[in-house]
């Protein structure tokens, strides 16, 4: 089975294939499916944005499409950046710029530095069926970026029991505990059940 990924993020494509290849599922990029659309993320929840992306690319490609909407929710910032994680601080910022802004905004915040990464995976099929799963990974926000791996906020997302940030973990370690890894595991179970029908 082939799924189209409603994202242009190459690292996300690799991550999804690593987990879903075990089911004999190949995930291809939008460009491989001959699609190039930018879906406006107007939802106020991860569930809504994940559904918007999957549905739009499925309709454009005519193929089953998987989308992930994920982000970082920081308790001291009342859940920000949340669904705006990829657009935090506006269009002009890259991953490093957004991470710096987050750390600056944390400076004046009182209380614990607890946070969680959230991922919602949605798959839309041309027949109208939808499968959705959510995963969360709790952690804390480090005082400075540590590590070279991962992407986005990974260098400042610290896992206390591992004493490492996401950016210090191997791909295997990260997939085992990450929000996306957990959402994909839940999704995999639902998809296996769906494919048996």
PDB file of C-alpha atoms in Angstrom:
ATOM      1  CA  UNK A   1       0.000   0.000   0.000  1.00  0.00           C
ATOM      2  CA  UNK A   2       1.175   3.487  -0.803  1.00  0.00           C
ATOM      3  CA  UNK A   3       0.354   6.612   1.185  1.00  0.00           C
ATOM      4  CA  UNK A   4       1.143  10.191   0.241  1.00  0.00           C
ATOM      5  CA  UNK A   5       2.612  12.375   2.986  1.00  0.00           C
ATOM      6  CA  UNK A   6       0.933  15.783   3.172  1.00  0.00           C
ATOM      7  CA  UNK A   7       4.173  17.590   4.015  1.00  0.00           C
ATOM      8  CA  UNK A   8       7.315  18.816   2.310  1.00  0.00           C
ATOM      9  CA  UNK A   9       9.425  17.928   5.368  1.00  0.00           C
ATOM     10  CA  UNK A  10      11.966  15.316   4.189  1.00  0.00           C
ATOM     11  CA  UNK A  11      12.890  14.332   7.760  1.00  0.00           C
ATOM     12  CA  UNK A  12       9.226  13.600   8.540  1.00  0.00           C
ATOM     13  CA  UNK A  13       9.061  11.404   5.413  1.00  0.00           C
ATOM     14  CA  UNK A  14      12.059   9.351   6.605  1.00  0.00           C
ATOM     15  CA  UNK A  15      10.574   9.042  10.120  1.00  0.00           C
ATOM     16  CA  UNK A  16       7.189   7.848   8.800  1.00  0.00           C
ATOM     17  CA  UNK A  17       8.763   5.329   6.414  1.00  0.00           C
ATOM     18  CA  UNK A  18      10.963   3.901   9.185  1.00  0.00           C
ATOM     19  CA  UNK A  19       7.867   3.045  11.209  1.00  0.00           C
ATOM     20  CA  UNK A  20       5.286   2.212   8.502  1.00  0.00           C
ATOM     21  CA  UNK A  21       7.585   0.130   6.244  1.00  0.00           C
ATOM     22  CA  UNK A  22       7.199  -2.624   8.873  1.00  0.00           C
ATOM     23  CA  UNK A  23       3.547  -2.903   7.727  1.00  0.00           C
ATOM     24  CA  UNK A  24       4.582  -3.070   4.087  1.00  0.00           C
ATOM     25  CA  UNK A  25       3.429   0.516   3.583  1.00  0.00           C
ATOM     26  CA  UNK A  26       5.446   2.949   1.508  1.00  0.00           C
ATOM     27  CA  UNK A  27       5.048   6.644   2.175  1.00  0.00           C
ATOM     28  CA  UNK A  28       5.864   8.917  -0.756  1.00  0.00           C
ATOM     29  CA  UNK A  29       6.269  12.680  -0.936  1.00  0.00           C
ATOM     30  CA  UNK A  30       3.737  15.076  -2.435  1.00  0.00           C
ATOM     31  CA  UNK A  31       6.063  15.726  -5.381  1.00  0.00           C
ATOM     32  CA  UNK A  32       6.315  11.970  -6.106  1.00  0.00           C
ATOM     33  CA  UNK A  33       2.497  11.931  -6.218  1.00  0.00           C
ATOM     34  CA  UNK A  34       2.536  14.924  -8.594  1.00  0.00           C
ATOM     35  CA  UNK A  35       1.032  17.298  -6.044  1.00  0.00           C
ATOM     36  CA  UNK A  36       2.290  20.676  -4.878  1.00  0.00           C
ATOM     37  CA  UNK A  37      -0.173  22.489  -2.664  1.00  0.00           C
ATOM     38  CA  UNK A  38       0.201  24.568   0.444  1.00  0.00           C
ATOM     39  CA  UNK A  39      -2.632  23.880   2.828  1.00  0.00           C
ATOM     40  CA  UNK A  40      -3.569  26.776   5.069  1.00  0.00           C
ATOM     41  CA  UNK A  41      -3.587  25.508   8.654  1.00  0.00           C
ATOM     42  CA  UNK A  42      -6.637  27.349   9.938  1.00  0.00           C
ATOM     43  CA  UNK A  43      -7.528  24.818  12.644  1.00  0.00           C
ATOM     44  CA  UNK A  44      -7.160  25.603  16.336  1.00  0.00           C
ATOM     45  CA  UNK A  45      -6.306  22.016  17.305  1.00  0.00           C
ATOM     46  CA  UNK A  46      -3.707  19.530  16.064  1.00  0.00           C
ATOM     47  CA  UNK A  47      -6.615  17.253  15.055  1.00  0.00           C
ATOM     48  CA  UNK A  48      -8.194  19.930  12.839  1.00  0.00           C
ATOM     49  CA  UNK A  49      -4.942  20.871  11.083  1.00  0.00           C
ATOM     50  CA  UNK A  50      -3.947  17.243  10.544  1.00  0.00           C
ATOM     51  CA  UNK A  51      -7.343  16.567   8.935  1.00  0.00           C
ATOM     52  CA  UNK A  52      -7.173  19.724   6.746  1.00  0.00           C
ATOM     53  CA  UNK A  53      -3.790  18.694   5.329  1.00  0.00           C
ATOM     54  CA  UNK A  54      -4.629  15.013   4.766  1.00  0.00           C
ATOM     55  CA  UNK A  55      -7.971  15.785   3.091  1.00  0.00           C
ATOM     56  CA  UNK A  56      -6.594  18.482   0.761  1.00  0.00           C
ATOM     57  CA  UNK A  57      -3.679  16.364  -0.505  1.00  0.00           C
ATOM     58  CA  UNK A  58      -5.877  13.247  -0.801  1.00  0.00           C
ATOM     59  CA  UNK A  59      -8.350  15.201  -2.941  1.00  0.00           C
ATOM     60  CA  UNK A  60      -5.546  16.610  -5.099  1.00  0.00           C
ATOM     61  CA  UNK A  61      -3.730  13.274  -5.564  1.00  0.00           C
ATOM     62  CA  UNK A  62      -6.640  10.817  -5.480  1.00  0.00           C
ATOM     63  CA  UNK A  63      -4.506   8.627  -3.197  1.00  0.00           C
ATOM     64  CA  UNK A  64      -4.762   7.747   0.509  1.00  0.00           C
ATOM     65  CA  UNK A  65      -2.916  10.533   2.319  1.00  0.00           C
ATOM     66  CA  UNK A  66      -1.314  10.718   5.732  1.00  0.00           C
ATOM     67  CA  UNK A  67      -0.703  14.006   7.550  1.00  0.00           C
ATOM     68  CA  UNK A  68       0.905  14.819  10.843  1.00  0.00           C
ATOM     69  CA  UNK A  69       0.275  17.975  12.767  1.00  0.00           C
ATOM     70  CA  UNK A  70       2.547  18.349  15.704  1.00  0.00           C
ATOM     71  CA  UNK A  71       3.933  20.934  18.012  1.00  0.00           C
ATOM     72  CA  UNK A  72       5.385  21.860  21.337  1.00  0.00           C
ATOM     73  CA  UNK A  73       3.116  22.902  24.210  1.00  0.00           C
ATOM     74  CA  UNK A  74       4.931  24.696  27.039  1.00  0.00           C
ATOM     75  CA  UNK A  75       3.078  24.957  30.350  1.00  0.00           C
ATOM     76  CA  UNK A  76       4.725  28.220  31.450  1.00  0.00           C
ATOM     77  CA  UNK A  77       3.611  29.797  28.142  1.00  0.00           C
ATOM     78  CA  UNK A  78      -0.016  28.635  28.526  1.00  0.00           C
ATOM     79  CA  UNK A  79       0.466  25.897  25.941  1.00  0.00           C
ATOM     80  CA  UNK A  80       2.272  28.046  23.352  1.00  0.00           C
ATOM     81  CA  UNK A  81       3.593  27.699  20.704  1.00  0.00           C
ATOM     82  CA  UNK A  82       1.130  24.777  20.263  1.00  0.00           C
ATOM     83  CA  UNK A  83      -0.452  24.551  16.798  1.00  0.00           C
ATOM     84  CA  UNK A  84       1.671  27.564  15.779  1.00  0.00           C
ATOM     85  CA  UNK A  85       4.983  25.771  16.536  1.00  0.00           C
ATOM     86  CA  UNK A  86       6.172  25.807  12.905  1.00  0.00           C
ATOM     87  CA  UNK A  87       5.127  29.456  12.461  1.00  0.00           C
ATOM     88  CA  UNK A  88       6.125  30.748  15.913  1.00  0.00           C
ATOM     89  CA  UNK A  89       7.491  34.291  15.688  1.00  0.00           C
ATOM     90  CA  UNK A  90       6.365  34.747  12.073  1.00  0.00           C
ATOM     91  CA  UNK A  91       7.514  33.672   8.630  1.00  0.00           C
ATOM     92  CA  UNK A  92      11.053  35.067   8.777  1.00  0.00           C
ATOM     93  CA  UNK A  93      12.365  32.648  11.425  1.00  0.00           C
ATOM     94  CA  UNK A  94      14.071  29.299  10.862  1.00  0.00           C
ATOM     95  CA  UNK A  95      14.202  26.435  13.406  1.00  0.00           C
ATOM     96  CA  UNK A  96      17.053  28.082  15.323  1.00  0.00           C
ATOM     97  CA  UNK A  97      15.287  31.460  15.354  1.00  0.00           C
ATOM     98  CA  UNK A  98      12.079  29.923  16.716  1.00  0.00           C
ATOM     99  CA  UNK A  99      14.050  28.042  19.377  1.00  0.00           C
ATOM    100  CA  UNK A 100      15.814  31.257  20.451  1.00  0.00           C
ATOM    101  CA  UNK A 101      12.479  33.086  20.647  1.00  0.00           C
ATOM    102  CA  UNK A 102      11.038  30.284  22.788  1.00  0.00           C
ATOM    103  CA  UNK A 103      13.973  30.472  25.207  1.00  0.00           C
ATOM    104  CA  UNK A 104      13.651  34.278  25.383  1.00  0.00           C
ATOM    105  CA  UNK A 105       9.946  34.000  26.154  1.00  0.00           C
ATOM    106  CA  UNK A 106      10.706  31.430  28.850  1.00  0.00           C
ATOM    107  CA  UNK A 107      13.074  33.843  30.623  1.00  0.00           C
ATOM    108  CA  UNK A 108      10.372  35.788  32.417  1.00  0.00           C
ATOM    109  CA  UNK A 109       8.169  32.749  33.050  1.00  0.00           C
ATOM    110  CA  UNK A 110       7.813  31.489  36.584  1.00  0.00           C
ATOM    111  CA  UNK A 111       7.257  27.925  37.651  1.00  0.00           C
ATOM    112  CA  UNK A 112       8.291  24.585  36.179  1.00  0.00           C
ATOM    113  CA  UNK A 113       9.730  24.288  32.675  1.00  0.00           C
ATOM    114  CA  UNK A 114       7.449  21.372  31.851  1.00  0.00           C
ATOM    115  CA  UNK A 115       6.271  20.857  28.287  1.00  0.00           C
ATOM    116  CA  UNK A 116       5.013  18.191  25.949  1.00  0.00           C
ATOM    117  CA  UNK A 117       5.324  17.421  22.283  1.00  0.00           C
ATOM    118  CA  UNK A 118       2.009  16.455  20.664  1.00  0.00           C
ATOM    119  CA  UNK A 119       1.473  14.708  17.346  1.00  0.00           C
ATOM    120  CA  UNK A 120      -1.792  13.883  15.619  1.00  0.00           C
ATOM    121  CA  UNK A 121      -1.652  11.573  12.590  1.00  0.00           C
ATOM    122  CA  UNK A 122      -4.618  11.513  10.228  1.00  0.00           C
ATOM    123  CA  UNK A 123      -5.071   9.358   7.152  1.00  0.00           C
ATOM    124  CA  UNK A 124      -7.815  10.186   4.641  1.00  0.00           C
ATOM    125  CA  UNK A 125      -8.872   7.609   2.060  1.00  0.00           C
ATOM    126  CA  UNK A 126     -10.559   8.420  -1.278  1.00  0.00           C
ATOM    127  CA  UNK A 127     -13.662   6.433  -0.164  1.00  0.00           C
ATOM    128  CA  UNK A 128     -14.220   8.891   2.706  1.00  0.00           C
ATOM    129  CA  UNK A 129     -12.757   6.737   5.508  1.00  0.00           C
ATOM    130  CA  UNK A 130     -10.543   8.460   8.079  1.00  0.00           C
ATOM    131  CA  UNK A 131      -8.114   7.043  10.651  1.00  0.00           C
ATOM    132  CA  UNK A 132      -6.656   9.309  13.320  1.00  0.00           C
ATOM    133  CA  UNK A 133      -4.309   8.817  16.282  1.00  0.00           C
ATOM    134  CA  UNK A 134      -2.663  11.087  18.871  1.00  0.00           C
ATOM    135  CA  UNK A 135       0.639  10.732  20.684  1.00  0.00           C
ATOM    136  CA  UNK A 136       2.272  12.827  23.406  1.00  0.00           C
ATOM    137  CA  UNK A 137       5.736  12.928  24.928  1.00  0.00           C
ATOM    138  CA  UNK A 138       6.308  14.817  28.197  1.00  0.00           C
ATOM    139  CA  UNK A 139       9.561  16.616  28.940  1.00  0.00           C
ATOM    140  CA  UNK A 140      11.031  19.926  30.035  1.00  0.00           C
ATOM    141  CA  UNK A 141      12.600  22.910  28.278  1.00  0.00           C
ATOM    142  CA  UNK A 142      16.395  23.090  28.565  1.00  0.00           C
ATOM    143  CA  UNK A 143      18.063  26.450  29.270  1.00  0.00           C
ATOM    144  CA  UNK A 144      20.106  26.251  26.044  1.00  0.00           C
ATOM    145  CA  UNK A 145      20.147  24.074  22.907  1.00  0.00           C
ATOM    146  CA  UNK A 146      22.048  20.784  23.284  1.00  0.00           C
ATOM    147  CA  UNK A 147      22.734  18.228  20.551  1.00  0.00           C
ATOM    148  CA  UNK A 148      23.024  18.152  16.776  1.00  0.00           C
ATOM    149  CA  UNK A 149      20.257  15.752  15.711  1.00  0.00           C
ATOM    150  CA  UNK A 150      16.563  16.093  15.019  1.00  0.00           C
ATOM    151  CA  UNK A 151      14.842  19.265  13.866  1.00  0.00           C
ATOM    152  CA  UNK A 152      12.612  22.038  15.150  1.00  0.00           C
ATOM    153  CA  UNK A 153      12.659  22.375  18.937  1.00  0.00           C
ATOM    154  CA  UNK A 154      14.502  19.063  19.494  1.00  0.00           C
ATOM    155  CA  UNK A 155      17.695  20.705  20.883  1.00  0.00           C
ATOM    156  CA  UNK A 156      15.783  22.288  23.811  1.00  0.00           C
ATOM    157  CA  UNK A 157      13.291  19.467  24.524  1.00  0.00           C
ATOM    158  CA  UNK A 158      14.840  17.595  27.449  1.00  0.00           C
ATOM    159  CA  UNK A 159      13.804  14.107  28.585  1.00  0.00           C
ATOM    160  CA  UNK A 160      14.589  13.966  32.343  1.00  0.00           C
ATOM    161  CA  UNK A 161      14.814  10.165  32.730  1.00  0.00           C
ATOM    162  CA  UNK A 162      17.226   9.901  29.764  1.00  0.00           C
ATOM    163  CA  UNK A 163      19.127  13.071  30.744  1.00  0.00           C
ATOM    164  CA  UNK A 164      19.223  14.036  27.050  1.00  0.00           C
ATOM    165  CA  UNK A 165      17.422  16.366  24.651  1.00  0.00           C
ATOM    166  CA  UNK A 166      15.637  14.988  21.588  1.00  0.00           C
ATOM    167  CA  UNK A 167      18.582  16.295  19.528  1.00  0.00           C
ATOM    168  CA  UNK A 168      20.966  13.989  21.450  1.00  0.00           C
ATOM    169  CA  UNK A 169      18.965  10.813  20.829  1.00  0.00           C
ATOM    170  CA  UNK A 170      19.568   8.329  18.027  1.00  0.00           C
ATOM    171  CA  UNK A 171      16.711   7.910  15.543  1.00  0.00           C
ATOM    172  CA  UNK A 172      15.821   4.588  17.225  1.00  0.00           C
ATOM    173  CA  UNK A 173      15.785   6.112  20.730  1.00  0.00           C
ATOM    174  CA  UNK A 174      13.692   9.053  19.555  1.00  0.00           C
ATOM    175  CA  UNK A 175      11.157   6.925  17.640  1.00  0.00           C
ATOM    176  CA  UNK A 176      10.683   4.727  20.721  1.00  0.00           C
ATOM    177  CA  UNK A 177       9.492   7.603  22.944  1.00  0.00           C
ATOM    178  CA  UNK A 178       8.608  10.547  20.703  1.00  0.00           C
ATOM    179  CA  UNK A 179       5.137  11.996  20.271  1.00  0.00           C
ATOM    180  CA  UNK A 180       5.215  11.052  16.584  1.00  0.00           C
ATOM    181  CA  UNK A 181       6.504   7.570  17.383  1.00  0.00           C
ATOM    182  CA  UNK A 182       3.657   7.077  19.866  1.00  0.00           C
ATOM    183  CA  UNK A 183       1.038   8.503  17.489  1.00  0.00           C
ATOM    184  CA  UNK A 184       2.360   6.267  14.703  1.00  0.00           C
ATOM    185  CA  UNK A 185       2.286   3.161  16.912  1.00  0.00           C
ATOM    186  CA  UNK A 186      -1.360   3.883  17.760  1.00  0.00           C
ATOM    187  CA  UNK A 187      -2.032   4.680  14.100  1.00  0.00           C
ATOM    188  CA  UNK A 188      -0.326   1.443  12.996  1.00  0.00           C
ATOM    189  CA  UNK A 189      -2.692  -0.613  15.204  1.00  0.00           C
ATOM    190  CA  UNK A 190      -5.761   1.203  13.812  1.00  0.00           C
ATOM    191  CA  UNK A 191      -4.482   0.841  10.239  1.00  0.00           C
ATOM    192  CA  UNK A 192      -3.841  -2.902  10.665  1.00  0.00           C
ATOM    193  CA  UNK A 193      -7.445  -3.308  11.892  1.00  0.00           C
ATOM    194  CA  UNK A 194      -8.713  -1.193   8.974  1.00  0.00           C
ATOM    195  CA  UNK A 195      -6.790  -3.232   6.390  1.00  0.00           C
ATOM    196  CA  UNK A 196      -8.273  -6.481   7.759  1.00  0.00           C
ATOM    197  CA  UNK A 197     -11.840  -5.295   7.003  1.00  0.00           C
TER     198      UNK A 197
END
